[in-house]
XYZ file of C-alpha atoms in Angstrom:
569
model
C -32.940 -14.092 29.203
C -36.816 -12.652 30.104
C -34.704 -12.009 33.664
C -32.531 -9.680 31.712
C -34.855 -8.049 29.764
C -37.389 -7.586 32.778
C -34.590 -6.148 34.692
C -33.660 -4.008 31.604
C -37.684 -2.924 31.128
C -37.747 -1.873 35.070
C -34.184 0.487 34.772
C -35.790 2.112 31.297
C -39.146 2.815 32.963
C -37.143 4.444 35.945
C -34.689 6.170 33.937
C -37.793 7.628 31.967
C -39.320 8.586 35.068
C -36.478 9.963 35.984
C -36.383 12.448 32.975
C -39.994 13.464 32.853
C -40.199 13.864 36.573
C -36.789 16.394 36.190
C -38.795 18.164 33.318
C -41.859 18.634 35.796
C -39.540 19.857 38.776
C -37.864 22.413 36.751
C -41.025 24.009 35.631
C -42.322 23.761 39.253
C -42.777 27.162 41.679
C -43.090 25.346 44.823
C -46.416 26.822 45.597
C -48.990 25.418 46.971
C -51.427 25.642 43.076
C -48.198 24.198 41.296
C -47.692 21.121 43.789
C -51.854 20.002 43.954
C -53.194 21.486 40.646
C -50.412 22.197 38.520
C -51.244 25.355 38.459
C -54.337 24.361 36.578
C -52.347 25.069 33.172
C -52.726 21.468 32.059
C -54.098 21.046 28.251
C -57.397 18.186 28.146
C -55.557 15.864 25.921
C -52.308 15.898 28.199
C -54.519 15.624 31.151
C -57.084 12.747 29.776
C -53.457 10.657 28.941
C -52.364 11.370 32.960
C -55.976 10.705 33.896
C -56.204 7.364 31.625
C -52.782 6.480 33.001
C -54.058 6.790 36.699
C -56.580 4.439 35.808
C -55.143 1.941 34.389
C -53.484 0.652 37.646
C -52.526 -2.999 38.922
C -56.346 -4.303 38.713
C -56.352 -3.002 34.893
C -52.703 -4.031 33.515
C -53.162 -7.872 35.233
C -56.049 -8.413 37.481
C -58.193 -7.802 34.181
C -56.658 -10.268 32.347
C -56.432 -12.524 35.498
C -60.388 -12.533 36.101
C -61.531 -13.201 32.471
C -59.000 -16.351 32.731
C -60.368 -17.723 36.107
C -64.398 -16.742 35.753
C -64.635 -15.607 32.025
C -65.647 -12.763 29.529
C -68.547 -12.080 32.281
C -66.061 -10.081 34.290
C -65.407 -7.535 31.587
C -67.764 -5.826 33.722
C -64.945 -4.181 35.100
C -63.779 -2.456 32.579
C -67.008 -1.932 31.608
C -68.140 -0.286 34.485
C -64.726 2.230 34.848
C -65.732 3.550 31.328
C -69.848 4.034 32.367
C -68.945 5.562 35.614
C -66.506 8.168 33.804
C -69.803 9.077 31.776
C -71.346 9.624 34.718
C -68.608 12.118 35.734
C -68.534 13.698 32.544
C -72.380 14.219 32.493
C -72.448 15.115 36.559
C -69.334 16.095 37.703
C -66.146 17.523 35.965
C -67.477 20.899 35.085
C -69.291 22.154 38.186
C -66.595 21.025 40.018
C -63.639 22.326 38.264
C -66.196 25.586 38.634
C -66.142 25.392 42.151
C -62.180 26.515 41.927
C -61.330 23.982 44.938
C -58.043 22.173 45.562
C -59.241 18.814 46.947
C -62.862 17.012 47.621
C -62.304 18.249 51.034
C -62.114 21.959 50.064
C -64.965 21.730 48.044
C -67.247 19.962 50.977
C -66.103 22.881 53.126
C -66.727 25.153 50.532
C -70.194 24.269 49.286
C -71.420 23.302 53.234
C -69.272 25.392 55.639
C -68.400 22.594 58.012
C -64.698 21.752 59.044
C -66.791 18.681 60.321
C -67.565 17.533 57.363
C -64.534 18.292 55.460
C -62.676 16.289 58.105
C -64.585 12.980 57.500
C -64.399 13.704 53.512
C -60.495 13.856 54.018
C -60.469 10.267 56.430
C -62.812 9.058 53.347
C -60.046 9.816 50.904
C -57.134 8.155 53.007
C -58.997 5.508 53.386
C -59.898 4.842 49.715
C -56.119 5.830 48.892
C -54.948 3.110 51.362
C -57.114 0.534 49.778
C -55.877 1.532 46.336
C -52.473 1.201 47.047
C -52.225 -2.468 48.399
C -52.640 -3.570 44.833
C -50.354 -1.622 43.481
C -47.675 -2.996 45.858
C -49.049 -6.537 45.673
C -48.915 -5.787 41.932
C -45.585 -4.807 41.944
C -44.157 -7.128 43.946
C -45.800 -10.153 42.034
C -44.397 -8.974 38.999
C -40.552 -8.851 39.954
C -41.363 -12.265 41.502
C -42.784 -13.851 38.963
C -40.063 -12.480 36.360
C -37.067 -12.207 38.307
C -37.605 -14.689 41.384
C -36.585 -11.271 43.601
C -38.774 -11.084 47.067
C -42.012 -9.750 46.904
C -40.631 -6.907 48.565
C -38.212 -5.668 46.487
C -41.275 -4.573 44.590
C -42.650 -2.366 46.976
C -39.310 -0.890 47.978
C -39.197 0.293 43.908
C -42.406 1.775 44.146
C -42.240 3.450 47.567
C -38.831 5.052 46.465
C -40.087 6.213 43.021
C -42.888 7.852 44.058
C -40.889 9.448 47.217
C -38.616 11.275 44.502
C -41.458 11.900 41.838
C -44.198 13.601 44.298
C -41.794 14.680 47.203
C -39.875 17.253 44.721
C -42.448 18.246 41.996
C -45.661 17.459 43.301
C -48.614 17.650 40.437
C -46.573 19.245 37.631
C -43.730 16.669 37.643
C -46.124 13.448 38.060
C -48.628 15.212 34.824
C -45.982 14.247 32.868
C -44.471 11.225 33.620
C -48.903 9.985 34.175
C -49.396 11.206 30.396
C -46.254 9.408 28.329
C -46.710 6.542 30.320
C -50.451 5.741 29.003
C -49.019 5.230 25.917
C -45.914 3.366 26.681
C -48.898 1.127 28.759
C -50.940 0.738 25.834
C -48.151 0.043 23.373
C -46.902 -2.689 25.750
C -49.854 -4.433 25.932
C -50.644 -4.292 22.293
C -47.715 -5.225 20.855
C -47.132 -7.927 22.707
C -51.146 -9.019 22.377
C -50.726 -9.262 18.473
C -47.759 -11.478 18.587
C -49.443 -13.465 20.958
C -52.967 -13.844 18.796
C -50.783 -14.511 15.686
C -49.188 -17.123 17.844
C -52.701 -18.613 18.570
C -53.301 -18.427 14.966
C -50.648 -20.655 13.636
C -51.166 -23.167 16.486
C -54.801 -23.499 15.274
C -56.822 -21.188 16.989
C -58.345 -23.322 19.782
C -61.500 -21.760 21.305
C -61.264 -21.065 25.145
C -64.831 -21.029 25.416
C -65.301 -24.858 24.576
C -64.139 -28.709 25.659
C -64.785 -28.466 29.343
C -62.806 -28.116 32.245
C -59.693 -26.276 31.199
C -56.629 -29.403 30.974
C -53.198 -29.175 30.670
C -52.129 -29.741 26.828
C -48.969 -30.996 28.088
C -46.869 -32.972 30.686
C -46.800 -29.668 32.778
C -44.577 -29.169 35.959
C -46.596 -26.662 38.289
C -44.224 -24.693 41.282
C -45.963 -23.426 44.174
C -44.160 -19.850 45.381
C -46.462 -20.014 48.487
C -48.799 -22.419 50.477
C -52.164 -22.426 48.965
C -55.408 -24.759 49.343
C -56.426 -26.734 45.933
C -59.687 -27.997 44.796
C -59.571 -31.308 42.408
C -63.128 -32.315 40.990
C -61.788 -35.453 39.960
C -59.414 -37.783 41.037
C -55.750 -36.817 39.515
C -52.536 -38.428 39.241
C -49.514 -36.076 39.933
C -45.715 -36.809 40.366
C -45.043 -34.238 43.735
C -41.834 -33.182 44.814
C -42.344 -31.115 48.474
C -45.340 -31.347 50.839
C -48.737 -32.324 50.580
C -51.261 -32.677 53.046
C -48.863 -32.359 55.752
C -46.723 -35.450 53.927
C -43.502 -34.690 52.158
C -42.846 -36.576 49.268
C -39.364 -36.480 47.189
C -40.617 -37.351 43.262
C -43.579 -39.582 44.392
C -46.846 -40.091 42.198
C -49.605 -39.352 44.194
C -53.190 -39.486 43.531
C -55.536 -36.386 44.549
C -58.717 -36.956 45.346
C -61.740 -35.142 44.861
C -62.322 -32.319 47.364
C -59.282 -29.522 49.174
C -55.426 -30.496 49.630
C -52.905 -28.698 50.818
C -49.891 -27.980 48.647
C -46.845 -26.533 50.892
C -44.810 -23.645 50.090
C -42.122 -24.619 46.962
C -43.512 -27.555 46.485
C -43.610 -28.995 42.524
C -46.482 -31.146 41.232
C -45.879 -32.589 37.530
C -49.267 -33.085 35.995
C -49.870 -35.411 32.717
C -50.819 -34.395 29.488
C -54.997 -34.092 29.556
C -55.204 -33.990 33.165
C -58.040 -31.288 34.829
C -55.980 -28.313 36.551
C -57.169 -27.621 40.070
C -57.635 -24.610 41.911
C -57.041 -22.524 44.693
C -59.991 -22.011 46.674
C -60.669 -18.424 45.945
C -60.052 -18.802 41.921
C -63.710 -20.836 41.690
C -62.872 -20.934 37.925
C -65.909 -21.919 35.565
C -65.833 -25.125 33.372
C -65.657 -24.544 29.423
C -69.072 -25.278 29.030
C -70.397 -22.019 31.036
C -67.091 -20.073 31.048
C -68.840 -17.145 28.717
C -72.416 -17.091 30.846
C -72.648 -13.409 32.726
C -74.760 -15.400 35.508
C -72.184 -14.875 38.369
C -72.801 -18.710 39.399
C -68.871 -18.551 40.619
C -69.575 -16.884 43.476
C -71.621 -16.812 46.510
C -74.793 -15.601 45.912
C -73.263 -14.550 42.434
C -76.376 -12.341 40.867
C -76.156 -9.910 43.800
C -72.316 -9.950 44.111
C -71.997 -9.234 40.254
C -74.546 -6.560 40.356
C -73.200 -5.116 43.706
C -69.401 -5.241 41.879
C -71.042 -3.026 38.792
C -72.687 -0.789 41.064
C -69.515 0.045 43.114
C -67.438 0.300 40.040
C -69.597 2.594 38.407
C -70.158 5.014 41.134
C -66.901 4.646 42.489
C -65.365 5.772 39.644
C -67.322 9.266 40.119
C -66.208 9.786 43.351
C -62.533 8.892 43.282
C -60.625 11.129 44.716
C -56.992 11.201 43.071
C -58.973 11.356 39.749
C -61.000 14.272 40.553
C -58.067 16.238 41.804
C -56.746 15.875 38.248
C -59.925 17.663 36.669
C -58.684 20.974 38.692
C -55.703 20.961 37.306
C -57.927 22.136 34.116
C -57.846 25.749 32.520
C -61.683 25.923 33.120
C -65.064 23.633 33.313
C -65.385 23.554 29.543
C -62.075 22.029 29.279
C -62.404 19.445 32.422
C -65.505 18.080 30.009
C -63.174 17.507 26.722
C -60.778 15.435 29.060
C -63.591 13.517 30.613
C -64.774 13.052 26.960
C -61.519 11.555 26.174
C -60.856 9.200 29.093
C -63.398 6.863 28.065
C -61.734 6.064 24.562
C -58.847 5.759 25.761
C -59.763 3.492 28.245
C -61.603 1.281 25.825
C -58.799 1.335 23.606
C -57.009 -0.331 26.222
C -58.851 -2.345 27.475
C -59.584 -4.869 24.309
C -55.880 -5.837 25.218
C -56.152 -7.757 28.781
C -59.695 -9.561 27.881
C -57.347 -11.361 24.593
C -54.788 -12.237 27.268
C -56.881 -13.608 29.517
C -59.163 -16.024 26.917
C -55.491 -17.381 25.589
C -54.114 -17.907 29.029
C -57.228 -20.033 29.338
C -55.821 -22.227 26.715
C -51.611 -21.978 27.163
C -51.166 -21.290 30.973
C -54.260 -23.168 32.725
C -51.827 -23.876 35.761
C -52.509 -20.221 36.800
C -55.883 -21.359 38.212
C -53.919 -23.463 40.772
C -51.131 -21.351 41.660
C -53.268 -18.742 42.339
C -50.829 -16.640 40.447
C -53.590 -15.316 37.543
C -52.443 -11.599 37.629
C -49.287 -13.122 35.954
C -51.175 -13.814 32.769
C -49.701 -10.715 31.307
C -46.517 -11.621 32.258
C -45.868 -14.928 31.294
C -47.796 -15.558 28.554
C -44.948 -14.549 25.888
C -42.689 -15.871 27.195
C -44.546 -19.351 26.735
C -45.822 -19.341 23.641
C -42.783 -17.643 21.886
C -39.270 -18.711 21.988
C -36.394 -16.403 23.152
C -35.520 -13.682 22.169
C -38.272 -13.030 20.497
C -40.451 -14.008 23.997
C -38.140 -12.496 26.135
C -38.250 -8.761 24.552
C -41.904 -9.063 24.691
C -42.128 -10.070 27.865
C -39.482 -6.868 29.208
C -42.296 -4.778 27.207
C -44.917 -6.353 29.142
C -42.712 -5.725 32.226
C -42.286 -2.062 31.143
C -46.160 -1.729 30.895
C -46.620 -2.951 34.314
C -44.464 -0.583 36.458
C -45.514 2.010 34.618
C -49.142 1.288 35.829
C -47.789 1.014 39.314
C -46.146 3.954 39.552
C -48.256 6.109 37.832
C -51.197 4.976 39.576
C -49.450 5.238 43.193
C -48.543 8.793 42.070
C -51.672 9.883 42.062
C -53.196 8.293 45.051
C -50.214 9.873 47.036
C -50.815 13.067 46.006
C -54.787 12.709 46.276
C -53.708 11.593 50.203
C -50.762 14.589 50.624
C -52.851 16.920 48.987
C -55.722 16.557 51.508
C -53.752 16.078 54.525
C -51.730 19.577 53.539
C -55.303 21.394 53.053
C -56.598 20.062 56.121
C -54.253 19.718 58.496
C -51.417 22.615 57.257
C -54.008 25.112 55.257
C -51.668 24.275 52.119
C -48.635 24.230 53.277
C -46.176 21.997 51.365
C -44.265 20.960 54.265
C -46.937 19.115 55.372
C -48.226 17.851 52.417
C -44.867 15.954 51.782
C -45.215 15.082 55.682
C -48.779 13.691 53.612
C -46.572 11.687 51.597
C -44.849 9.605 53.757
C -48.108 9.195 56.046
C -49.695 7.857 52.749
C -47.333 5.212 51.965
C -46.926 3.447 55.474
C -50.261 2.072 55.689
C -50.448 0.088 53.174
C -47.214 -0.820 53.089
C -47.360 -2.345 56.532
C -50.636 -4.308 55.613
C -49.781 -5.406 52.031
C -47.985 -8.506 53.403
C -51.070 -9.638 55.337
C -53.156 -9.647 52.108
C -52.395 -12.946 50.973
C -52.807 -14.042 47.497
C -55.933 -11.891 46.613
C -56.405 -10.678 42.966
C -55.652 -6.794 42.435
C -58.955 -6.466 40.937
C -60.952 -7.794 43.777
C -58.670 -5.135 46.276
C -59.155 -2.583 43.832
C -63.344 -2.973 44.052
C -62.432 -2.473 47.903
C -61.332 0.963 47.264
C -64.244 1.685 44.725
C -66.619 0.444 46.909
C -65.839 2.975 49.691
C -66.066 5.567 47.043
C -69.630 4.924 46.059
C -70.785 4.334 49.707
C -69.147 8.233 50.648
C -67.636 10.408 48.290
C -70.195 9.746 45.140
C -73.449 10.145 46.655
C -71.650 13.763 48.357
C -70.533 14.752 45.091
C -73.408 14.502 43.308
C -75.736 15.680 46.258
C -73.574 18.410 46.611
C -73.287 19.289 43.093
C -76.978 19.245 41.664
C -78.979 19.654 44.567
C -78.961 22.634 46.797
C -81.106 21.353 50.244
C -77.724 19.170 50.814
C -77.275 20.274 54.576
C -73.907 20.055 56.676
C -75.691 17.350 59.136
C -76.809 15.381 56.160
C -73.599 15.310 54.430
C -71.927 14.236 57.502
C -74.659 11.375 58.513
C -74.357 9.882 55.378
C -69.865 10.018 55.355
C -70.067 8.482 58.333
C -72.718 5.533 57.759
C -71.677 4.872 54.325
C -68.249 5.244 54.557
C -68.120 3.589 57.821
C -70.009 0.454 56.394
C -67.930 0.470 53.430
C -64.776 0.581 55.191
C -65.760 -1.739 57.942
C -66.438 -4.256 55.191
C -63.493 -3.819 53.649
C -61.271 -4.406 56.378
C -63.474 -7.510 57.428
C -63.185 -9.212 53.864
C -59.594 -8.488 53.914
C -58.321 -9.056 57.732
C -61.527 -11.394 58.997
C -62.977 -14.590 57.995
C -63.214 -16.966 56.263
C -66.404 -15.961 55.256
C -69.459 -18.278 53.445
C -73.006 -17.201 52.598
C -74.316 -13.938 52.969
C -71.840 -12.757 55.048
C -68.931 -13.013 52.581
C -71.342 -11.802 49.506
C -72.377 -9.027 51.764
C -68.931 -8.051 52.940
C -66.959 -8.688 49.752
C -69.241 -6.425 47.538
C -71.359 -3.900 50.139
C -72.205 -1.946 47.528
C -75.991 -2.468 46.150
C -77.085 -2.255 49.831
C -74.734 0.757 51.393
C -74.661 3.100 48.351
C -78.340 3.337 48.643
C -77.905 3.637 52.071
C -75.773 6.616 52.079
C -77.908 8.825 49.716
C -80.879 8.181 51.976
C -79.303 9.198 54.674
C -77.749 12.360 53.541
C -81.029 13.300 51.804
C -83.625 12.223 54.663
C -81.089 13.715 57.630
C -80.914 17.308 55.182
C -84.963 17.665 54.636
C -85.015 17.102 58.936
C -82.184 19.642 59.100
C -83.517 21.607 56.030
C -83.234 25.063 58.063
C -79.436 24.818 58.039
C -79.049 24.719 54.561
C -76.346 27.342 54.106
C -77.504 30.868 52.968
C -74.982 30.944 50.140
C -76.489 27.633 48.680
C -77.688 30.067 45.836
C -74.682 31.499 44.752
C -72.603 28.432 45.393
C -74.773 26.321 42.580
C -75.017 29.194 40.245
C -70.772 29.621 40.443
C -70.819 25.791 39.113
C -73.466 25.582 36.431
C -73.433 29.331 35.003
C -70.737 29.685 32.267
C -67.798 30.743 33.527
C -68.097 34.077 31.680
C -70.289 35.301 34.217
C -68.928 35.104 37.222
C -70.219 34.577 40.833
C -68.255 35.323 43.616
């Protein structure tokens, strides 16, 4: 039955779509303003619900919810950070830079510097954070209709790819404003709903604290599937029943004793585990034991007080520079209004986001076999569906379903159109042939690396993508907003060795490896050492280059801090 009603969720989120997207294409002039900015007509409340909806992606719907089960309430910093680093845009960015009356990041850098040099390596900055963005949304996807429907992982991605080929190929902005902006709320509705049948659940069954008693066990004689081949970590010695392989050694229905240290469980293989026994897990879920699962000290990870602080850093001033949520501040009537929407985004953020912390602390209690599938962006997911019996279970769990693809889609929306949208500027001076050529050149990337990804949390892919952002686009923006000695040469020395670091990192923790130490701290969250970086650079190579500050410096900073009554031209 939760087959049929996830099916049933995933047709009524298209169909929507569908609708909204036909609304947006009918009021669409196929000009160049109405397919990137919407013809900056859109109202703040309407926009901070598209904006809100762009944010809350794969890493916010389940890889929330996933990290708080594995490492605890210490990685709220997540959400945390996304709503401090849209302060910082309110109090640094959205005005002056819906004054600016740019497009894309890339017109602006051309605008306020006068270098097709450096508004070339601001657009390969924005692909490149675009690309990282969308692998979790198609690893997102796909481990959704997996886990609900057994369908291939790719299935997923084909939904998404074709959804957001119709949605942004034939209405651009205007048609995606809409269908961002109704789908925060059916997001938030489908988390909360679902979240206060779950905690009433909990309740009933005697409220036991997730925080306490240790190791996390499993309550029950619990039968654990492995979907793919993954490496386990006992701490103790545990007795299992297996069906499928093992170290290397098949066994049909066998009890088998683990002992302490890595095994490795083949692909479809089934391990029954009895009642009170201590749940492994994968090697890149280090999950905490009760007794410390609440203490923000990192000790998880390698080197964890510089990796959490690093992930905080790059979340925060990632957020400021990303791109396809900047574009949506132009589609704003004026600067005064791209401030009310930034005002906005933040409580509607937190309003979300009390949702995916509650389903992560009770997964900790009903679905501790997570940690050893690896599977623990399926919290959301499955975690109706266990603790309530159909049908009741299964409609909650096609809501939950609902939720999710709409984060996907309206999340890959915007990145696409963040990617098009540049390209077309760049490349075709606007043209919207080429910024649906944009399209398609944005979705193949990722699409051909998702698969290589492995099991990797959406969150921890999604702090890829905002790392790159701090490293480039953020210290740019807010050089290039508040600070008028910014030169061309400086700009561009600090794109290319912050951006470059960033992205070399990236591709390193994702592609290279394994990595211990240093090394993986350093590569997996670059932040707290490039971000730095990259504003010294661009400041120390603009006071050497300080005689090529561009003459209309002056006028471009009073156009984006004078009221827009008086205007500067």
């Amino acid at each position: 039955m939760a087959v049929t009603a996830a099916l049933a969720a995933l047709v009524a989120v298209l169909g929507l779509t569908a609708v909204l997207g036909s609304y947006g294409r009918r009021r669409t002039e196929r000009t160049t303003s109405d397919f990137l900015v919407a013809s900056r007509g859109v109202t703040p409340l309407w926009n901070a619900s598209a904006i809100s909806s762009e944010y809350i992606s794969a890493a916010a719907f389940l890889g929330t919810a996933g990290l708080v089960l594995a490492h605890g309430a210490d990685m709220l910093w997540l959400p945390l950070g996304a709503v401090a680093g849209y302060v910082l845009l309110l109090a640094l960015v959205t005005a002056p830079l819906r004054r600016s009356g740019a497009y894309t990041i890339s017109d602006f850098a051309e605008w306020r510097l006068g270098s097709r040099v450096v508004r070339r390596l601001v657009s390969w900055c924005v692909i490149f954070i675009g690309w990282f963005y969308l692998l979790p949304q198609f690893q997102g996807v796909g481990v959704t209709l997996r886990v609900l429907t057994r369908a291939p992982v790719w299935a997923g991605w084909a939904v998404v790819v074709a959804v957001v080929l119709l949605l942004v190929l034939s209405g651009g902005m205007r048609s995606i404003t809409a269908v961002q902006a109704v789908q925060f709320w059916i997001k938030l509705v489908a988390v909360a709903v679902p979240a206060v049948a779950v905690l009433s659940v909990w309740q009933l069954d005697g409220a036991a604290d997730p925080t306490t008693g240790g190791p996390p066990r499993f309550e029950r004689v619990t039968d654990v599937r492995v979907e793919t081949g993954v490496t386990v970590r006992v701490a103790h010695p545990t007795r299992v029943r297996v069906t499928g392989t093992v170290d290397g050694a098949a066994h049909d229905g066998a009890d088998l004793t683990l002992a302490p240290g890595g095994h490795t469980v083949g692909e479809g293989a089934t391990l029954t585990f009895p009642a009170g026994a201590r749940v492994p897990h994968v090697d890149h879920v280090p999950a905490r034991d009760g007794t410390r699962w609440s203490m923000p000290d990192g000790a998880s990870l390698d080197h964890g007080l510089y990796a959490v602080y690093s992930a905080l850093l790059g979340v925060v001033l990632g957020t400021v520079g990303l791109p396809h949520i900047l574009m949506r501040f132009y589609t704003n009537t004026c600067g005064r209004a791209a401030r009310r929407t930034a005002a906005m985004v933040p409580v509607l953020l937190s309003l979300f986001y009390v949702f995916p912390a509650l389903y992560g602390a009770l997964g900790r209690v009903y679905m501790p076999e997570l940690l050893m599938t690896g599977d623990t962006d399926a919290t959301i997911l499955m975690l109706p569906q266990q603790l309530l019996p159909d049908p009741a279970g299964a409609l909650l769990t096609g809501l939950v379903a609902a939720g999710a693809f709409a984060a996907f889609i309206s999340t890959s929306c915007g990145i696409v159109v963040a990617i098009a949208g540049t390209v077309a500027q760049c490349v075709g001076r606007g043209s919207v042939t080429v910024f649906r050529l944009g399209v398609v050149f944005a979705l193949v990337v990722p699409l051909a690396l998702v698969s290589e990804i492995g099991t990797l949390g959406s969150a921890v892919l999604v702090t890829l993508a905002l790392t790159v952002s701090a490293c480039s686009l953020c210290p740019l923006l807010v050089l290039g907003l508040w600070w008028r000695g910014l030169t061309a040469a400086g700009a561009g020395a600090g794109l290319v060795v912050g951006g470059g670091l960033a992205v070399a990192a990236g591709v390193a923790a994702l592609f290279g490896g394994p990595w211990t130490g240093w090394p993986a701290a350093l590569l997996e969250q670059p932040a707290l050492v490039v971000a730095p970086i990259s504003f010294a650079v661009m400041v120390g190579v603009s006071l050497a280059t300080r005689r090529s500050v561009p003459r209309r410096a002056d006028r471009a900073m009073a156009r984006m801090h004078l009221p827009e009554e008086i205007v500067i031209r």
